[in-house]
C-alpha cells in the first residue's frame, strides 16, 4: 500500500509540474516539452563580409519547480562557490527572473567549460540546475559598425510580459539597438519544441524526440561596405583628433537609390560589452560620458543646420519666383530690424550678389533679405520638401525628426507669433531650426539627383536560411521635390561655385569635381567676449563624371551624382571649417588621390569670430 501511495504521489507531482503522466516504471522518470532555440541569423556587409558570428557558450540555469525549497539554500551556496558569485546575487536573480516556476532562469552565462561540466555532472547535489549551450553574438568589427549593427541583450521583465505570447522565453536575448533591434523578428527565427526525459530531481536524462523543429533566422546584408566605413571613420577621427574635438558624425549616401554607404558616429562603444554582459561600472561610464556614445549622432542628435540650410531658402526664392537667376540683392555689413542689427558673417558684405554668388559666399545678409521675402511658412514648406522636420524613415531605431518652425508651431509652443528676427534666423538655418546629419545628407542627395527624396536604407537584402534572397533591395521614394528641373540645376551650379570661389579654401584643387555647402551653427551661451560657441558642417556631392581629366569644366548640371555626404563636427571653434577638411580627406581616400590637400593649420583651436561681435 505504501508503494502504491508513493507511486501515486510521484505521478501527481509530475502532472502538477507540467509533465506528461505515464512515467517509466518506478515513477522516477517523467517527460516534458521544452523549447528548442532557433539559430539567430547573421549580418554581412555589402561585400559579404560577416559582421557577427554566433559563438557557443555555457549557461547555468535553475528551474524553480525542480528545486525543493528545503534544498535551495544549500544549492545556491554551492553554485555561488562554483560560479564565483554570492548567494545573494543568485537569489535575487531567481526571485526576479520569471513569473512561472517552470521557466528555467539563467543565473550565469559565459561559464568556463570545466565549471560547466562539473555542474552538469553533479545532479544529485544540484537538483533543478541545468547547463545549456547557447550562442553568444560576437561583433567582429569592434566599434566600427556598432551604431548600425547594434547588439543583443537580455529580455527585460517588462519586455517578456509584452512578448511572451509571441514565443519568447523569460531569459531570451533580444535585439537592443541598430538592425539587431529593427529586424529582430527576421533575425530571431522561430523556436521549436522537443520532448525530454527527466529523473526524479528534474534533471534531463535524454531527449526523446523533436516535436517541432526550429526555423533558423534570416540573415541581413547591409548597404555599407566595411572598407568604405573605415575610410569615413579614418577621415572623421583625423579631423576630430587634430582639432581636439570629442564629437562628430558623417553620412555618405548613394543619391540615386538612398543606400547608406557609410555612417560614422563618434564617440561610440563596443557592442561586445553588451553581448557578453556589461558591468555596472562600464555601463555607468557610458551613461556619464557627456558626449553620449550610446546615441547614434548621425540620426539621433539634432543641431542647427547653419548655412547648409541656405539650400532651402534659395530654392524657396527661386521656386516661388521671388528672385531669378539674374536678380540681385545687396550684401551689406548688416540688416537692421528695429534696433537689432543682423550682421554679415565677415562684417563687411559683398555688394550686389545674384543667387549663385550669394550661395557661394554664404552671404548672411543676402539670405536674411530673401528669407524675409519668402516668409516663415513658405520656408517651412520647402524645408519639408527636402525632408527637414520629419524622420527620414531609415531602418534604424531612435531617429530624431528635427524641427522646422512655422507660425502655428510658434503659437502652439510659446503662445506667440513669429518675430521678424526669427524669420531672418530661419533663413540661415539658425534659431529654432534643428536637423540631423542624415537629414542634411539626404537633402543634398535630393539636390544631386535632380529632386527625388529617397528613404535612406542600411539593409540591402534579407536572405532566408537557405541563402535565397527573401527581400531584395528596392529604392523607396519619399517624394518628388516640387521644384522645377531648372531650379535644381541652378542650385547644383551654386553648390559648385561654393567650391570654385575658394570659399572652401583649396577643395577646388582636388583632381575631382566636388560641389557643396559649408555651415557654421551657433549654440549655447556667449563667452566673455559675447561670442557663441559653434559647430561646423559640410554637405556636398560628387558627379558621376568625377575626375577633372574627364570633366575639365567641373560640370554638375546633370543629376547623375555618385556620392552625397554630410559631415558635422560639434563645438569646433577652429580657424577653418573642420567638417570641410574631414570631407576633403574622405574624398582623397575614397578616390585614391595620392597628393595630400589637407590644411591641418586650419584646425587650430581659436574663435574665428573673435573681435567680430
mmCIF file with all atom_site columns, N, CA and C in Angstrom, residues 92-150:
data_model
loop_
_atom_site.group_PDB
_atom_site.id
_atom_site.type_symbol
_atom_site.label_atom_id
_atom_site.label_alt_id
_atom_site.label_comp_id
_atom_site.label_asym_id
_atom_site.label_entity_id
_atom_site.label_seq_id
_atom_site.pdbx_PDB_ins_code
_atom_site.Cartn_x
_atom_site.Cartn_y
_atom_site.Cartn_z
_atom_site.occupancy
_atom_site.B_iso_or_equiv
_atom_site.pdbx_formal_charge
_atom_site.auth_seq_id
_atom_site.auth_comp_id
_atom_site.auth_asym_id
_atom_site.auth_atom_id
_atom_site.pdbx_PDB_model_num
ATOM 1   N N  . UNK A 1 92  ? 18.652 36.817 -5.804  1.00 0.00 ? 92  UNK A N  1
ATOM 2   C CA . UNK A 1 92  ? 17.990 37.970 -6.416  1.00 0.00 ? 92  UNK A CA 1
ATOM 3   C C  . UNK A 1 92  ? 17.600 37.675 -7.858  1.00 0.00 ? 92  UNK A C  1
ATOM 4   N N  . UNK A 1 93  ? 18.470 36.988 -8.580  1.00 0.00 ? 93  UNK A N  1
ATOM 5   C CA . UNK A 1 93  ? 18.162 36.620 -9.969  1.00 0.00 ? 93  UNK A CA 1
ATOM 6   C C  . UNK A 1 93  ? 16.989 35.656 -10.025 1.00 0.00 ? 93  UNK A C  1
ATOM 7   N N  . UNK A 1 94  ? 16.979 34.683 -9.119  1.00 0.00 ? 94  UNK A N  1
ATOM 8   C CA . UNK A 1 94  ? 15.888 33.702 -9.102  1.00 0.00 ? 94  UNK A CA 1
ATOM 9   C C  . UNK A 1 94  ? 14.561 34.360 -8.748  1.00 0.00 ? 94  UNK A C  1
ATOM 10  N N  . UNK A 1 95  ? 14.579 35.262 -7.795  1.00 0.00 ? 95  UNK A N  1
ATOM 11  C CA . UNK A 1 95  ? 13.330 35.883 -7.345  1.00 0.00 ? 95  UNK A CA 1
ATOM 12  C C  . UNK A 1 95  ? 12.748 36.844 -8.379  1.00 0.00 ? 95  UNK A C  1
ATOM 13  N N  . UNK A 1 96  ? 13.625 37.462 -9.184  1.00 0.00 ? 96  UNK A N  1
ATOM 14  C CA . UNK A 1 96  ? 13.158 38.461 -10.155 1.00 0.00 ? 96  UNK A CA 1
ATOM 15  C C  . UNK A 1 96  ? 13.059 37.908 -11.567 1.00 0.00 ? 96  UNK A C  1
ATOM 16  N N  . UNK A 1 97  ? 13.494 36.668 -11.760 1.00 0.00 ? 97  UNK A N  1
ATOM 17  C CA . UNK A 1 97  ? 13.698 36.184 -13.116 1.00 0.00 ? 97  UNK A CA 1
ATOM 18  C C  . UNK A 1 97  ? 12.470 35.814 -13.892 1.00 0.00 ? 97  UNK A C  1
ATOM 19  N N  . UNK A 1 98  ? 11.389 35.398 -13.254 1.00 0.00 ? 98  UNK A N  1
ATOM 20  C CA . UNK A 1 98  ? 10.268 34.886 -14.032 1.00 0.00 ? 98  UNK A CA 1
ATOM 21  C C  . UNK A 1 98  ? 8.994  34.886 -13.206 1.00 0.00 ? 98  UNK A C  1
ATOM 22  N N  . UNK A 1 99  ? 7.889  34.781 -13.898 1.00 0.00 ? 99  UNK A N  1
ATOM 23  C CA . UNK A 1 99  ? 6.605  34.681 -13.213 1.00 0.00 ? 99  UNK A CA 1
ATOM 24  C C  . UNK A 1 99  ? 6.132  33.235 -13.117 1.00 0.00 ? 99  UNK A C  1
ATOM 25  N N  . UNK A 1 100 ? 6.853  32.305 -13.693 1.00 0.00 ? 100 UNK A N  1
ATOM 26  C CA . UNK A 1 100 ? 6.466  30.899 -13.697 1.00 0.00 ? 100 UNK A CA 1
ATOM 27  C C  . UNK A 1 100 ? 7.590  30.055 -13.102 1.00 0.00 ? 100 UNK A C  1
ATOM 28  N N  . UNK A 1 101 ? 7.222  29.159 -12.207 1.00 0.00 ? 101 UNK A N  1
ATOM 29  C CA . UNK A 1 101 ? 8.220  28.270 -11.589 1.00 0.00 ? 101 UNK A CA 1
ATOM 30  C C  . UNK A 1 101 ? 8.761  27.238 -12.572 1.00 0.00 ? 101 UNK A C  1
ATOM 31  N N  . UNK A 1 102 ? 8.091  27.100 -13.703 1.00 0.00 ? 102 UNK A N  1
ATOM 32  C CA . UNK A 1 102 ? 8.521  26.080 -14.665 1.00 0.00 ? 102 UNK A CA 1
ATOM 33  C C  . UNK A 1 102 ? 9.555  26.615 -15.655 1.00 0.00 ? 102 UNK A C  1
ATOM 34  N N  . UNK A 1 103 ? 9.773  27.937 -15.674 1.00 0.00 ? 103 UNK A N  1
ATOM 35  C CA . UNK A 1 103 ? 10.769 28.525 -16.572 1.00 0.00 ? 103 UNK A CA 1
ATOM 36  C C  . UNK A 1 103 ? 12.155 28.418 -15.956 1.00 0.00 ? 103 UNK A C  1
ATOM 37  N N  . UNK A 1 104 ? 13.098 27.955 -16.741 1.00 0.00 ? 104 UNK A N  1
ATOM 38  C CA . UNK A 1 104 ? 14.485 27.893 -16.278 1.00 0.00 ? 104 UNK A CA 1
ATOM 39  C C  . UNK A 1 104 ? 15.101 29.287 -16.345 1.00 0.00 ? 104 UNK A C  1
ATOM 40  N N  . UNK A 1 105 ? 15.700 29.711 -15.245 1.00 0.00 ? 105 UNK A N  1
ATOM 41  C CA . UNK A 1 105 ? 16.242 31.064 -15.135 1.00 0.00 ? 105 UNK A CA 1
ATOM 42  C C  . UNK A 1 105 ? 17.764 31.005 -15.259 1.00 0.00 ? 105 UNK A C  1
ATOM 43  N N  . UNK A 1 106 ? 18.303 31.808 -16.168 1.00 0.00 ? 106 UNK A N  1
ATOM 44  C CA . UNK A 1 106 ? 19.756 31.861 -16.331 1.00 0.00 ? 106 UNK A CA 1
ATOM 45  C C  . UNK A 1 106 ? 20.366 32.647 -15.173 1.00 0.00 ? 106 UNK A C  1
ATOM 46  N N  . UNK A 1 107 ? 21.264 32.004 -14.423 1.00 0.00 ? 107 UNK A N  1
ATOM 47  C CA . UNK A 1 107 ? 21.929 32.692 -13.309 1.00 0.00 ? 107 UNK A CA 1
ATOM 48  C C  . UNK A 1 107 ? 23.384 32.997 -13.638 1.00 0.00 ? 107 UNK A C  1
ATOM 49  N N  . UNK A 1 108 ? 23.912 32.407 -14.703 1.00 0.00 ? 108 UNK A N  1
ATOM 50  C CA . UNK A 1 108 ? 25.294 32.697 -15.100 1.00 0.00 ? 108 UNK A CA 1
ATOM 51  C C  . UNK A 1 108 ? 25.479 32.328 -16.563 1.00 0.00 ? 108 UNK A C  1
ATOM 52  N N  . UNK A 1 109 ? 26.079 33.245 -17.318 1.00 0.00 ? 109 UNK A N  1
ATOM 53  C CA . UNK A 1 109 ? 26.419 32.989 -18.713 1.00 0.00 ? 109 UNK A CA 1
ATOM 54  C C  . UNK A 1 109 ? 27.931 33.069 -18.878 1.00 0.00 ? 109 UNK A C  1
ATOM 55  N N  . UNK A 1 110 ? 28.404 32.614 -20.007 1.00 0.00 ? 110 UNK A N  1
ATOM 56  C CA . UNK A 1 110 ? 29.843 32.615 -20.293 1.00 0.00 ? 110 UNK A CA 1
ATOM 57  C C  . UNK A 1 110 ? 30.606 31.818 -19.229 1.00 0.00 ? 110 UNK A C  1
ATOM 58  N N  . UNK A 1 111 ? 30.024 30.698 -18.806 1.00 0.00 ? 111 UNK A N  1
ATOM 59  C CA . UNK A 1 111 ? 30.646 29.864 -17.771 1.00 0.00 ? 111 UNK A CA 1
ATOM 60  C C  . UNK A 1 111 ? 31.785 29.061 -18.388 1.00 0.00 ? 111 UNK A C  1
ATOM 61  N N  . UNK A 1 112 ? 32.963 29.011 -17.744 1.00 0.00 ? 112 UNK A N  1
ATOM 62  C CA . UNK A 1 112 ? 34.060 28.196 -18.276 1.00 0.00 ? 112 UNK A CA 1
ATOM 63  C C  . UNK A 1 112 ? 33.651 26.737 -18.448 1.00 0.00 ? 112 UNK A C  1
ATOM 64  N N  . UNK A 1 113 ? 34.194 26.106 -19.458 1.00 0.00 ? 113 UNK A N  1
ATOM 65  C CA . UNK A 1 113 ? 33.782 24.742 -19.786 1.00 0.00 ? 113 UNK A CA 1
ATOM 66  C C  . UNK A 1 113 ? 33.993 23.782 -18.623 1.00 0.00 ? 113 UNK A C  1
ATOM 67  N N  . UNK A 1 114 ? 35.118 23.887 -17.931 1.00 0.00 ? 114 UNK A N  1
ATOM 68  C CA . UNK A 1 114 ? 35.391 22.966 -16.819 1.00 0.00 ? 114 UNK A CA 1
ATOM 69  C C  . UNK A 1 114 ? 34.337 23.112 -15.724 1.00 0.00 ? 114 UNK A C  1
ATOM 70  N N  . UNK A 1 115 ? 33.963 24.353 -15.414 1.00 0.00 ? 115 UNK A N  1
ATOM 71  C CA . UNK A 1 115 ? 32.938 24.588 -14.398 1.00 0.00 ? 115 UNK A CA 1
ATOM 72  C C  . UNK A 1 115 ? 31.593 24.066 -14.869 1.00 0.00 ? 115 UNK A C  1
ATOM 73  N N  . UNK A 1 116 ? 31.277 24.309 -16.136 1.00 0.00 ? 116 UNK A N  1
ATOM 74  C CA . UNK A 1 116 ? 30.002 23.848 -16.684 1.00 0.00 ? 116 UNK A CA 1
ATOM 75  C C  . UNK A 1 116 ? 29.894 22.328 -16.614 1.00 0.00 ? 116 UNK A C  1
ATOM 76  N N  . UNK A 1 117 ? 30.970 21.620 -16.913 1.00 0.00 ? 117 UNK A N  1
ATOM 77  C CA . UNK A 1 117 ? 30.952 20.151 -16.867 1.00 0.00 ? 117 UNK A CA 1
ATOM 78  C C  . UNK A 1 117 ? 30.785 19.655 -15.439 1.00 0.00 ? 117 UNK A C  1
ATOM 79  N N  . UNK A 1 118 ? 31.452 20.324 -14.494 1.00 0.00 ? 118 UNK A N  1
ATOM 80  C CA . UNK A 1 118 ? 31.339 19.914 -13.095 1.00 0.00 ? 118 UNK A CA 1
ATOM 81  C C  . UNK A 1 118 ? 29.911 20.054 -12.606 1.00 0.00 ? 118 UNK A C  1
ATOM 82  N N  . UNK A 1 119 ? 29.260 21.167 -12.949 1.00 0.00 ? 119 UNK A N  1
ATOM 83  C CA . UNK A 1 119 ? 27.871 21.384 -12.537 1.00 0.00 ? 119 UNK A CA 1
ATOM 84  C C  . UNK A 1 119 ? 26.947 20.371 -13.214 1.00 0.00 ? 119 UNK A C  1
ATOM 85  N N  . UNK A 1 120 ? 27.170 20.129 -14.504 1.00 0.00 ? 120 UNK A N  1
ATOM 86  C CA . UNK A 1 120 ? 26.311 19.200 -15.243 1.00 0.00 ? 120 UNK A CA 1
ATOM 87  C C  . UNK A 1 120 ? 26.377 17.786 -14.692 1.00 0.00 ? 120 UNK A C  1
ATOM 88  N N  . UNK A 1 121 ? 27.527 17.411 -14.149 1.00 0.00 ? 121 UNK A N  1
ATOM 89  C CA . UNK A 1 121 ? 27.706 16.038 -13.644 1.00 0.00 ? 121 UNK A CA 1
ATOM 90  C C  . UNK A 1 121 ? 27.300 15.884 -12.186 1.00 0.00 ? 121 UNK A C  1
ATOM 91  N N  . UNK A 1 122 ? 26.928 17.000 -11.546 1.00 0.00 ? 122 UNK A N  1
ATOM 92  C CA . UNK A 1 122 ? 26.635 16.955 -10.111 1.00 0.00 ? 122 UNK A CA 1
ATOM 93  C C  . UNK A 1 122 ? 25.141 17.042 -9.861  1.00 0.00 ? 122 UNK A C  1
ATOM 94  N N  . UNK A 1 123 ? 24.392 16.171 -10.524 1.00 0.00 ? 123 UNK A N  1
ATOM 95  C CA . UNK A 1 123 ? 22.947 16.227 -10.458 1.00 0.00 ? 123 UNK A CA 1
ATOM 96  C C  . UNK A 1 123 ? 22.366 15.921 -9.101  1.00 0.00 ? 123 UNK A C  1
ATOM 97  N N  . UNK A 1 124 ? 23.012 15.098 -8.302  1.00 0.00 ? 124 UNK A N  1
ATOM 98  C CA . UNK A 1 124 ? 22.446 14.704 -7.021  1.00 0.00 ? 124 UNK A CA 1
ATOM 99  C C  . UNK A 1 124 ? 22.425 15.847 -6.019  1.00 0.00 ? 124 UNK A C  1
ATOM 100 N N  . UNK A 1 125 ? 23.493 16.644 -6.015  1.00 0.00 ? 125 UNK A N  1
ATOM 101 C CA . UNK A 1 125 ? 23.565 17.742 -5.038  1.00 0.00 ? 125 UNK A CA 1
ATOM 102 C C  . UNK A 1 125 ? 23.049 19.062 -5.601  1.00 0.00 ? 125 UNK A C  1
ATOM 103 N N  . UNK A 1 126 ? 22.728 19.104 -6.896  1.00 0.00 ? 126 UNK A N  1
ATOM 104 C CA . UNK A 1 126 ? 22.247 20.336 -7.513  1.00 0.00 ? 126 UNK A CA 1
ATOM 105 C C  . UNK A 1 126 ? 20.940 20.084 -8.269  1.00 0.00 ? 126 UNK A C  1
ATOM 106 N N  . UNK A 1 127 ? 19.884 19.684 -7.573  1.00 0.00 ? 127 UNK A N  1
ATOM 107 C CA . UNK A 1 127 ? 18.610 19.463 -8.259  1.00 0.00 ? 127 UNK A CA 1
ATOM 108 C C  . UNK A 1 127 ? 18.061 20.762 -8.845  1.00 0.00 ? 127 UNK A C  1
ATOM 109 N N  . UNK A 1 128 ? 17.441 20.663 -10.012 1.00 0.00 ? 128 UNK A N  1
ATOM 110 C CA . UNK A 1 128 ? 16.857 21.824 -10.666 1.00 0.00 ? 128 UNK A CA 1
ATOM 111 C C  . UNK A 1 128 ? 17.849 22.672 -11.423 1.00 0.00 ? 128 UNK A C  1
ATOM 112 N N  . UNK A 1 129 ? 19.126 22.307 -11.385 1.00 0.00 ? 129 UNK A N  1
ATOM 113 C CA . UNK A 1 129 ? 20.160 23.081 -12.060 1.00 0.00 ? 129 UNK A CA 1
ATOM 114 C C  . UNK A 1 129 ? 20.476 22.438 -13.405 1.00 0.00 ? 129 UNK A C  1
ATOM 115 N N  . UNK A 1 130 ? 20.520 23.246 -14.437 1.00 0.00 ? 130 UNK A N  1
ATOM 116 C CA . UNK A 1 130 ? 20.774 22.759 -15.787 1.00 0.00 ? 130 UNK A CA 1
ATOM 117 C C  . UNK A 1 130 ? 21.912 23.548 -16.422 1.00 0.00 ? 130 UNK A C  1
ATOM 118 N N  . UNK A 1 131 ? 22.632 22.885 -17.291 1.00 0.00 ? 131 UNK A N  1
ATOM 119 C CA . UNK A 1 131 ? 23.662 23.547 -18.082 1.00 0.00 ? 131 UNK A CA 1
ATOM 120 C C  . UNK A 1 131 ? 23.261 23.439 -19.548 1.00 0.00 ? 131 UNK A C  1
ATOM 121 N N  . UNK A 1 132 ? 23.174 24.566 -20.209 1.00 0.00 ? 132 UNK A N  1
ATOM 122 C CA . UNK A 1 132 ? 22.804 24.569 -21.624 1.00 0.00 ? 132 UNK A CA 1
ATOM 123 C C  . UNK A 1 132 ? 23.899 25.243 -22.439 1.00 0.00 ? 132 UNK A C  1
ATOM 124 N N  . UNK A 1 133 ? 23.942 24.872 -23.692 1.00 0.00 ? 133 UNK A N  1
ATOM 125 C CA . UNK A 1 133 ? 24.867 25.514 -24.622 1.00 0.00 ? 133 UNK A CA 1
ATOM 126 C C  . UNK A 1 133 ? 24.080 26.549 -25.413 1.00 0.00 ? 133 UNK A C  1
ATOM 127 N N  . UNK A 1 134 ? 24.505 27.807 -25.332 1.00 0.00 ? 134 UNK A N  1
ATOM 128 C CA . UNK A 1 134 ? 23.785 28.886 -26.001 1.00 0.00 ? 134 UNK A CA 1
ATOM 129 C C  . UNK A 1 134 ? 24.741 29.696 -26.862 1.00 0.00 ? 134 UNK A C  1
ATOM 130 N N  . UNK A 1 135 ? 24.237 30.253 -27.959 1.00 0.00 ? 135 UNK A N  1
ATOM 131 C CA . UNK A 1 135 ? 25.104 31.087 -28.792 1.00 0.00 ? 135 UNK A CA 1
ATOM 132 C C  . UNK A 1 135 ? 25.241 32.497 -28.224 1.00 0.00 ? 135 UNK A C  1
ATOM 133 N N  . UNK A 1 136 ? 26.417 33.046 -28.327 1.00 0.00 ? 136 UNK A N  1
ATOM 134 C CA . UNK A 1 136 ? 26.665 34.432 -27.968 1.00 0.00 ? 136 UNK A CA 1
ATOM 135 C C  . UNK A 1 136 ? 27.008 35.197 -29.240 1.00 0.00 ? 136 UNK A C  1
ATOM 136 N N  . UNK A 1 137 ? 26.488 36.397 -29.354 1.00 0.00 ? 137 UNK A N  1
ATOM 137 C CA . UNK A 1 137 ? 26.794 37.226 -30.522 1.00 0.00 ? 137 UNK A CA 1
ATOM 138 C C  . UNK A 1 137 ? 28.159 37.871 -30.328 1.00 0.00 ? 137 UNK A C  1
ATOM 139 N N  . UNK A 1 138 ? 29.053 37.582 -31.235 1.00 0.00 ? 138 UNK A N  1
ATOM 140 C CA . UNK A 1 138 ? 30.335 38.277 -31.277 1.00 0.00 ? 138 UNK A CA 1
ATOM 141 C C  . UNK A 1 138 ? 30.317 39.250 -32.442 1.00 0.00 ? 138 UNK A C  1
ATOM 142 N N  . UNK A 1 139 ? 30.667 40.498 -32.180 1.00 0.00 ? 139 UNK A N  1
ATOM 143 C CA . UNK A 1 139 ? 30.653 41.546 -33.204 1.00 0.00 ? 139 UNK A CA 1
ATOM 144 C C  . UNK A 1 139 ? 32.078 41.749 -33.707 1.00 0.00 ? 139 UNK A C  1
ATOM 145 N N  . UNK A 1 140 ? 32.294 41.323 -34.947 1.00 0.00 ? 140 UNK A N  1
ATOM 146 C CA . UNK A 1 140 ? 33.644 41.160 -35.473 1.00 0.00 ? 140 UNK A CA 1
ATOM 147 C C  . UNK A 1 140 ? 34.304 42.471 -35.845 1.00 0.00 ? 140 UNK A C  1
ATOM 148 N N  . UNK A 1 141 ? 33.528 43.535 -36.034 1.00 0.00 ? 141 UNK A N  1
ATOM 149 C CA . UNK A 1 141 ? 34.113 44.802 -36.465 1.00 0.00 ? 141 UNK A CA 1
ATOM 150 C C  . UNK A 1 141 ? 34.395 45.744 -35.298 1.00 0.00 ? 141 UNK A C  1
ATOM 151 N N  . UNK A 1 142 ? 34.264 45.256 -34.058 1.00 0.00 ? 142 UNK A N  1
ATOM 152 C CA . UNK A 1 142 ? 34.544 46.099 -32.912 1.00 0.00 ? 142 UNK A CA 1
ATOM 153 C C  . UNK A 1 142 ? 33.599 47.283 -32.848 1.00 0.00 ? 142 UNK A C  1
ATOM 154 N N  . UNK A 1 143 ? 34.161 48.489 -32.761 1.00 0.00 ? 143 UNK A N  1
ATOM 155 C CA . UNK A 1 143 ? 33.334 49.698 -32.665 1.00 0.00 ? 143 UNK A CA 1
ATOM 156 C C  . UNK A 1 143 ? 32.904 50.245 -34.022 1.00 0.00 ? 143 UNK A C  1
ATOM 157 N N  . UNK A 1 144 ? 33.474 49.712 -35.109 1.00 0.00 ? 144 UNK A N  1
ATOM 158 C CA . UNK A 1 144 ? 33.276 50.310 -36.434 1.00 0.00 ? 144 UNK A CA 1
ATOM 159 C C  . UNK A 1 144 ? 31.812 50.361 -36.847 1.00 0.00 ? 144 UNK A C  1
ATOM 160 N N  . UNK A 1 145 ? 31.069 49.300 -36.584 1.00 0.00 ? 145 UNK A N  1
ATOM 161 C CA . UNK A 1 145 ? 29.689 49.192 -37.072 1.00 0.00 ? 145 UNK A CA 1
ATOM 162 C C  . UNK A 1 145 ? 28.656 49.205 -35.950 1.00 0.00 ? 145 UNK A C  1
ATOM 163 N N  . UNK A 1 146 ? 29.077 49.489 -34.732 1.00 0.00 ? 146 UNK A N  1
ATOM 164 C CA . UNK A 1 146 ? 28.169 49.352 -33.594 1.00 0.00 ? 146 UNK A CA 1
ATOM 165 C C  . UNK A 1 146 ? 26.873 50.128 -33.767 1.00 0.00 ? 146 UNK A C  1
ATOM 166 N N  . UNK A 1 147 ? 26.956 51.386 -34.190 1.00 0.00 ? 147 UNK A N  1
ATOM 167 C CA . UNK A 1 147 ? 25.760 52.219 -34.268 1.00 0.00 ? 147 UNK A CA 1
ATOM 168 C C  . UNK A 1 147 ? 24.799 51.747 -35.351 1.00 0.00 ? 147 UNK A C  1
ATOM 169 N N  . UNK A 1 148 ? 25.266 50.915 -36.256 1.00 0.00 ? 148 UNK A N  1
ATOM 170 C CA . UNK A 1 148 ? 24.417 50.392 -37.327 1.00 0.00 ? 148 UNK A CA 1
ATOM 171 C C  . UNK A 1 148 ? 23.933 48.989 -36.984 1.00 0.00 ? 148 UNK A C  1
ATOM 172 N N  . UNK A 1 149 ? 24.855 48.123 -36.609 1.00 0.00 ? 149 UNK A N  1
ATOM 173 C CA . UNK A 1 149 ? 24.503 46.730 -36.320 1.00 0.00 ? 149 UNK A CA 1
ATOM 174 C C  . UNK A 1 149 ? 23.754 46.618 -35.004 1.00 0.00 ? 149 UNK A C  1
ATOM 175 N N  . UNK A 1 150 ? 24.204 47.367 -33.970 1.00 0.00 ? 150 UNK A N  1
ATOM 176 C CA . UNK A 1 150 ? 23.575 47.268 -32.663 1.00 0.00 ? 150 UNK A CA 1
ATOM 177 C C  . UNK A 1 150 ? 24.103 46.086 -31.882 1.00 0.00 ? 150 UNK A C  1
#
